[in-house]
């Protein structure tokens, strides 16, 4: 099927009222959720997932993608107005967004955030359309040893970049891999850690683990400190963004978008580093360098372009290779599985209409984001004033219903509560939860590809290094581990030096 | 909280988990057929590898914790507030435990209403009126969606049944 045939097949699948309504609702829900301090895009996507069970695959996944895109932009609203990023990806937006709000130019900062987000989102979606198909056709030649090397590389990079310590990230990933071994053995069908409980024979439910890890810890944190995230909302002011402002920041927006696309297509990097890199590049190259950090609208544009440029690109490894690049794409991978689809190179052959339907939907989502974002900026005051004492009990009830609805099983609700406490204590001990969840999703694939490789080769480990693709991923894994260890050692030396200087009178 | 002692605790926890898995959990709770042709294909092989790597990571955490500075990070709460916070956490754990016990008996909808109200009052909400309205409305709306739109069989309990 040619590219234009695929696009037409996708268009025929999504060109209906139901799909566009679902996408529109998704973007609106995501924007509102991202704008509420304490909620995040991840939590919003996780909570929206159970509502997609009764939908067709394309409608359900479009809803989740809408929530994702809306959530990333929504996070910039509280970052600018109350100096509290709605999502971690919006941390860089605070640097110039809040000083602008203090000067009474919050409307200008939010307007620029919206323009930059929509531009970056469009560039990111076009990159996804261009590169995902190409990568998938390359990945069709992958066998179990190549997939083993690829997943191992993804886990290494995710564990390494998810926190300040490689060891804590690795511990988190190992715990996720161990949890994924619960259930019946993939080859022999014998019990592993099921304790004779039939509820555990199919393994722990992915959605119970995911909502437990990403929504319940926020509720527990709110119970620990109910006054956290309270801030004073700034007024929008009279000043609005102009086309001249957009034009003067355009170079930074495009640069930031491509930084986002590049970093987003590598599993594990995420939106926050991309936003900071885009911001620092814009500051380095800008004529108004000195104004950065004191309320420079170009700084807001660069940070927002950096974090929104990631949104479409993280879907490249997900759709082309079946490997989630971050937590949200891991949830979207779960949504594909719930609907009986397995992302990866074969999906481009078997379900190309769905893939290209999603591409069409993503392009439309940029337009919806612009429309909804313009309204959300003005309506933020009402969203920010939802009392947390009412919001979070509502989230808890939503979690209970959502998790129960997956398998009609109360056992899953218990798993969710237990994972909530695990997630909370992981956060207290600075152990990142992202590698845990991604390893939990990839664990069975990793073990399966390893054991299939062993079956193929008569248990010879040489099969894991059988060709250039395997060597390539093993090489990348070694380089990544070396780079992470080196940067960790450098950071430790730097902190020791700082401490020595501080102690010297 | 002390970052160095945190890392040390994590390391010890990882080593204890690894030893427990290798000596107790895997031998007793992972069943493996006796006729497996090669050790790498056995159902116990993968958990053993993961347990061993967890142990090595734990040792690494302990070694590197001794090289870290004893930086103390604050949790954001005053000492007197901490007691109340711990009390609230115990309350939340109790709400979760009781909810699990109540769901099959009272049904999901009534339990969800009680959980909503209990959680809001646990954090001393300043909007009791709104909480009571939402505590009734939110579970009912979700029941309407999941039971009548998504076709999920929501547990009804032994007492009051909904249409």
JSON list of N, CA, C and O in Angstrom, two decimals, chain A residues 200-227:
[
{"chain": "A", "resi": 200, "resn": "UNK", "atom": "N", "xyz": [-3.90, -14.16, 40.56]},
{"chain": "A", "resi": 200, "resn": "UNK", "atom": "CA", "xyz": [-2.53, -13.77, 40.19]},
{"chain": "A", "resi": 200, "resn": "UNK", "atom": "C", "xyz": [-1.97, -14.59, 39.04]},
{"chain": "A", "resi": 200, "resn": "UNK", "atom": "O", "xyz": [-0.85, -14.34, 38.59]},
{"chain": "A", "resi": 201, "resn": "UNK", "atom": "N", "xyz": [-2.75, -15.55, 38.56]},
{"chain": "A", "resi": 201, "resn": "UNK", "atom": "CA", "xyz": [-2.20, -16.43, 37.52]},
{"chain": "A", "resi": 201, "resn": "UNK", "atom": "C", "xyz": [-1.96, -15.70, 36.19]},
{"chain": "A", "resi": 201, "resn": "UNK", "atom": "O", "xyz": [-1.05, -16.05, 35.44]},
{"chain": "A", "resi": 202, "resn": "UNK", "atom": "N", "xyz": [-2.76, -14.70, 35.91]},
{"chain": "A", "resi": 202, "resn": "UNK", "atom": "CA", "xyz": [-2.55, -13.93, 34.68]},
{"chain": "A", "resi": 202, "resn": "UNK", "atom": "C", "xyz": [-1.56, -12.78, 34.89]},
{"chain": "A", "resi": 202, "resn": "UNK", "atom": "O", "xyz": [-1.43, -11.91, 34.02]},
{"chain": "A", "resi": 203, "resn": "UNK", "atom": "N", "xyz": [-0.91, -12.75, 36.04]},
{"chain": "A", "resi": 203, "resn": "UNK", "atom": "CA", "xyz": [0.00, -11.63, 36.36]},
{"chain": "A", "resi": 203, "resn": "UNK", "atom": "C", "xyz": [-0.79, -10.48, 36.96]},
{"chain": "A", "resi": 203, "resn": "UNK", "atom": "O", "xyz": [-2.03, -10.50, 36.95]},
{"chain": "A", "resi": 204, "resn": "UNK", "atom": "N", "xyz": [-0.08, -9.50, 37.48]},
{"chain": "A", "resi": 204, "resn": "UNK", "atom": "CA", "xyz": [-0.77, -8.34, 38.05]},
{"chain": "A", "resi": 204, "resn": "UNK", "atom": "C", "xyz": [-1.31, -7.49, 36.91]},
{"chain": "A", "resi": 204, "resn": "UNK", "atom": "O", "xyz": [-0.64, -7.31, 35.89]},
{"chain": "A", "resi": 205, "resn": "UNK", "atom": "N", "xyz": [-2.52, -6.98, 37.12]},
{"chain": "A", "resi": 205, "resn": "UNK", "atom": "CA", "xyz": [-3.13, -6.18, 36.06]},
{"chain": "A", "resi": 205, "resn": "UNK", "atom": "C", "xyz": [-2.35, -4.89, 35.82]},
{"chain": "A", "resi": 205, "resn": "UNK", "atom": "O", "xyz": [-2.06, -4.14, 36.76]},
{"chain": "A", "resi": 206, "resn": "UNK", "atom": "N", "xyz": [-2.02, -4.64, 34.54]},
{"chain": "A", "resi": 206, "resn": "UNK", "atom": "CA", "xyz": [-1.19, -3.48, 34.19]},
{"chain": "A", "resi": 206, "resn": "UNK", "atom": "C", "xyz": [-1.83, -2.16, 34.63]},
{"chain": "A", "resi": 206, "resn": "UNK", "atom": "O", "xyz": [-1.17, -1.28, 35.17]},
{"chain": "A", "resi": 207, "resn": "UNK", "atom": "N", "xyz": [-3.14, -2.04, 34.44]},
{"chain": "A", "resi": 207, "resn": "UNK", "atom": "CA", "xyz": [-3.79, -0.76, 34.74]},
{"chain": "A", "resi": 207, "resn": "UNK", "atom": "C", "xyz": [-3.85, -0.52, 36.25]},
{"chain": "A", "resi": 207, "resn": "UNK", "atom": "O", "xyz": [-3.69, 0.60, 36.73]},
{"chain": "A", "resi": 208, "resn": "UNK", "atom": "N", "xyz": [-4.03, -1.61, 37.01]},
{"chain": "A", "resi": 208, "resn": "UNK", "atom": "CA", "xyz": [-4.03, -1.47, 38.48]},
{"chain": "A", "resi": 208, "resn": "UNK", "atom": "C", "xyz": [-2.64, -1.00, 38.94]},
{"chain": "A", "resi": 208, "resn": "UNK", "atom": "O", "xyz": [-2.53, -0.12, 39.81]},
{"chain": "A", "resi": 209, "resn": "UNK", "atom": "N", "xyz": [-1.60, -1.58, 38.35]},
{"chain": "A", "resi": 209, "resn": "UNK", "atom": "CA", "xyz": [-0.23, -1.20, 38.74]},
{"chain": "A", "resi": 209, "resn": "UNK", "atom": "C", "xyz": [0.03, 0.26, 38.34]},
{"chain": "A", "resi": 209, "resn": "UNK", "atom": "O", "xyz": [0.56, 1.05, 39.12]},
{"chain": "A", "resi": 210, "resn": "UNK", "atom": "N", "xyz": [-0.39, 0.61, 37.14]},
{"chain": "A", "resi": 210, "resn": "UNK", "atom": "CA", "xyz": [-0.11, 1.96, 36.62]},
{"chain": "A", "resi": 210, "resn": "UNK", "atom": "C", "xyz": [-0.87, 3.04, 37.40]},
{"chain": "A", "resi": 210, "resn": "UNK", "atom": "O", "xyz": [-0.27, 4.04, 37.82]},
{"chain": "A", "resi": 211, "resn": "UNK", "atom": "N", "xyz": [-2.17, 2.83, 37.64]},
{"chain": "A", "resi": 211, "resn": "UNK", "atom": "CA", "xyz": [-2.92, 3.86, 38.39]},
{"chain": "A", "resi": 211, "resn": "UNK", "atom": "C", "xyz": [-2.42, 3.89, 39.83]},
{"chain": "A", "resi": 211, "resn": "UNK", "atom": "O", "xyz": [-2.29, 4.96, 40.42]},
{"chain": "A", "resi": 212, "resn": "UNK", "atom": "N", "xyz": [-2.09, 2.70, 40.35]},
{"chain": "A", "resi": 212, "resn": "UNK", "atom": "CA", "xyz": [-1.53, 2.65, 41.71]},
{"chain": "A", "resi": 212, "resn": "UNK", "atom": "C", "xyz": [-0.24, 3.45, 41.81]},
{"chain": "A", "resi": 212, "resn": "UNK", "atom": "O", "xyz": [-0.02, 4.18, 42.77]},
{"chain": "A", "resi": 213, "resn": "UNK", "atom": "N", "xyz": [0.61, 3.35, 40.79]},
{"chain": "A", "resi": 213, "resn": "UNK", "atom": "CA", "xyz": [1.92, 4.02, 40.86]},
{"chain": "A", "resi": 213, "resn": "UNK", "atom": "C", "xyz": [1.85, 5.52, 40.59]},
{"chain": "A", "resi": 213, "resn": "UNK", "atom": "O", "xyz": [2.66, 6.28, 41.09]},
{"chain": "A", "resi": 214, "resn": "UNK", "atom": "N", "xyz": [0.86, 5.94, 39.76]},
{"chain": "A", "resi": 214, "resn": "UNK", "atom": "CA", "xyz": [0.89, 7.35, 39.33]},
{"chain": "A", "resi": 214, "resn": "UNK", "atom": "C", "xyz": [-0.25, 8.21, 39.85]},
{"chain": "A", "resi": 214, "resn": "UNK", "atom": "O", "xyz": [-0.13, 9.43, 39.84]},
{"chain": "A", "resi": 215, "resn": "UNK", "atom": "N", "xyz": [-1.35, 7.65, 40.32]},
{"chain": "A", "resi": 215, "resn": "UNK", "atom": "CA", "xyz": [-2.43, 8.48, 40.82]},
{"chain": "A", "resi": 215, "resn": "UNK", "atom": "C", "xyz": [-2.52, 8.40, 42.35]},
{"chain": "A", "resi": 215, "resn": "UNK", "atom": "O", "xyz": [-2.63, 9.43, 43.03]},
{"chain": "A", "resi": 216, "resn": "UNK", "atom": "N", "xyz": [-2.46, 7.20, 42.90]},
{"chain": "A", "resi": 216, "resn": "UNK", "atom": "CA", "xyz": [-2.64, 7.03, 44.35]},
{"chain": "A", "resi": 216, "resn": "UNK", "atom": "C", "xyz": [-1.53, 7.76, 45.15]},
{"chain": "A", "resi": 216, "resn": "UNK", "atom": "O", "xyz": [-1.83, 8.41, 46.17]},
{"chain": "A", "resi": 217, "resn": "UNK", "atom": "N", "xyz": [-0.24, 7.70, 44.72]},
{"chain": "A", "resi": 217, "resn": "UNK", "atom": "CA", "xyz": [0.78, 8.44, 45.50]},
{"chain": "A", "resi": 217, "resn": "UNK", "atom": "C", "xyz": [0.48, 9.94, 45.63]},
{"chain": "A", "resi": 217, "resn": "UNK", "atom": "O", "xyz": [0.81, 10.57, 46.64]},
{"chain": "A", "resi": 218, "resn": "UNK", "atom": "N", "xyz": [-0.18, 10.53, 44.61]},
{"chain": "A", "resi": 218, "resn": "UNK", "atom": "CA", "xyz": [-0.53, 11.96, 44.69]},
{"chain": "A", "resi": 218, "resn": "UNK", "atom": "C", "xyz": [-1.57, 12.17, 45.80]},
{"chain": "A", "resi": 218, "resn": "UNK", "atom": "O", "xyz": [-1.54, 13.17, 46.51]},
{"chain": "A", "resi": 219, "resn": "UNK", "atom": "N", "xyz": [-2.50, 11.22, 45.92]},
{"chain": "A", "resi": 219, "resn": "UNK", "atom": "CA", "xyz": [-3.52, 11.33, 46.97]},
{"chain": "A", "resi": 219, "resn": "UNK", "atom": "C", "xyz": [-2.85, 11.16, 48.34]},
{"chain": "A", "resi": 219, "resn": "UNK", "atom": "O", "xyz": [-3.14, 11.91, 49.28]},
{"chain": "A", "resi": 220, "resn": "UNK", "atom": "N", "xyz": [-1.94, 10.19, 48.43]},
{"chain": "A", "resi": 220, "resn": "UNK", "atom": "CA", "xyz": [-1.24, 9.97, 49.71]},
{"chain": "A", "resi": 220, "resn": "UNK", "atom": "C", "xyz": [-0.42, 11.22, 50.06]},
{"chain": "A", "resi": 220, "resn": "UNK", "atom": "O", "xyz": [-0.42, 11.66, 51.22]},
{"chain": "A", "resi": 221, "resn": "UNK", "atom": "N", "xyz": [0.23, 11.80, 49.06]},
{"chain": "A", "resi": 221, "resn": "UNK", "atom": "CA", "xyz": [1.03, 13.02, 49.31]},
{"chain": "A", "resi": 221, "resn": "UNK", "atom": "C", "xyz": [0.13, 14.17, 49.76]},
{"chain": "A", "resi": 221, "resn": "UNK", "atom": "O", "xyz": [0.51, 14.97, 50.62]},
{"chain": "A", "resi": 222, "resn": "UNK", "atom": "N", "xyz": [-1.08, 14.24, 49.21]},
{"chain": "A", "resi": 222, "resn": "UNK", "atom": "CA", "xyz": [-2.03, 15.29, 49.60]},
{"chain": "A", "resi": 222, "resn": "UNK", "atom": "C", "xyz": [-2.47, 15.07, 51.06]},
{"chain": "A", "resi": 222, "resn": "UNK", "atom": "O", "xyz": [-2.61, 16.01, 51.83]},
{"chain": "A", "resi": 223, "resn": "UNK", "atom": "N", "xyz": [-2.65, 13.79, 51.44]},
{"chain": "A", "resi": 223, "resn": "UNK", "atom": "CA", "xyz": [-3.04, 13.49, 52.84]},
{"chain": "A", "resi": 223, "resn": "UNK", "atom": "C", "xyz": [-1.88, 13.85, 53.78]},
{"chain": "A", "resi": 223, "resn": "UNK", "atom": "O", "xyz": [-2.09, 14.39, 54.86]},
{"chain": "A", "resi": 224, "resn": "UNK", "atom": "N", "xyz": [-0.66, 13.60, 53.33]},
{"chain": "A", "resi": 224, "resn": "UNK", "atom": "CA", "xyz": [0.52, 13.93, 54.16]},
{"chain": "A", "resi": 224, "resn": "UNK", "atom": "C", "xyz": [0.62, 15.44, 54.36]},
{"chain": "A", "resi": 224, "resn": "UNK", "atom": "O", "xyz": [0.85, 15.91, 55.46]},
{"chain": "A", "resi": 225, "resn": "UNK", "atom": "N", "xyz": [0.44, 16.20, 53.28]},
{"chain": "A", "resi": 225, "resn": "UNK", "atom": "CA", "xyz": [0.53, 17.66, 53.40]},
{"chain": "A", "resi": 225, "resn": "UNK", "atom": "C", "xyz": [-0.59, 18.32, 52.58]},
{"chain": "A", "resi": 225, "resn": "UNK", "atom": "O", "xyz": [-0.39, 18.66, 51.42]},
{"chain": "A", "resi": 226, "resn": "UNK", "atom": "N", "xyz": [-1.76, 18.50, 53.20]},
{"chain": "A", "resi": 226, "resn": "UNK", "atom": "CA", "xyz": [-2.90, 19.04, 52.43]},
{"chain": "A", "resi": 226, "resn": "UNK", "atom": "C", "xyz": [-2.69, 20.46, 51.91]},
{"chain": "A", "resi": 226, "resn": "UNK", "atom": "O", "xyz": [-3.40, 20.89, 51.01]},
{"chain": "A", "resi": 227, "resn": "UNK", "atom": "N", "xyz": [-1.71, 21.19, 52.48]},
{"chain": "A", "resi": 227, "resn": "UNK", "atom": "CA", "xyz": [-1.53, 22.59, 52.06]},
{"chain": "A", "resi": 227, "resn": "UNK", "atom": "C", "xyz": [-0.55, 22.76, 50.90]},
{"chain": "A", "resi": 227, "resn": "UNK", "atom": "O", "xyz": [-0.32, 23.87, 50.44]}
]
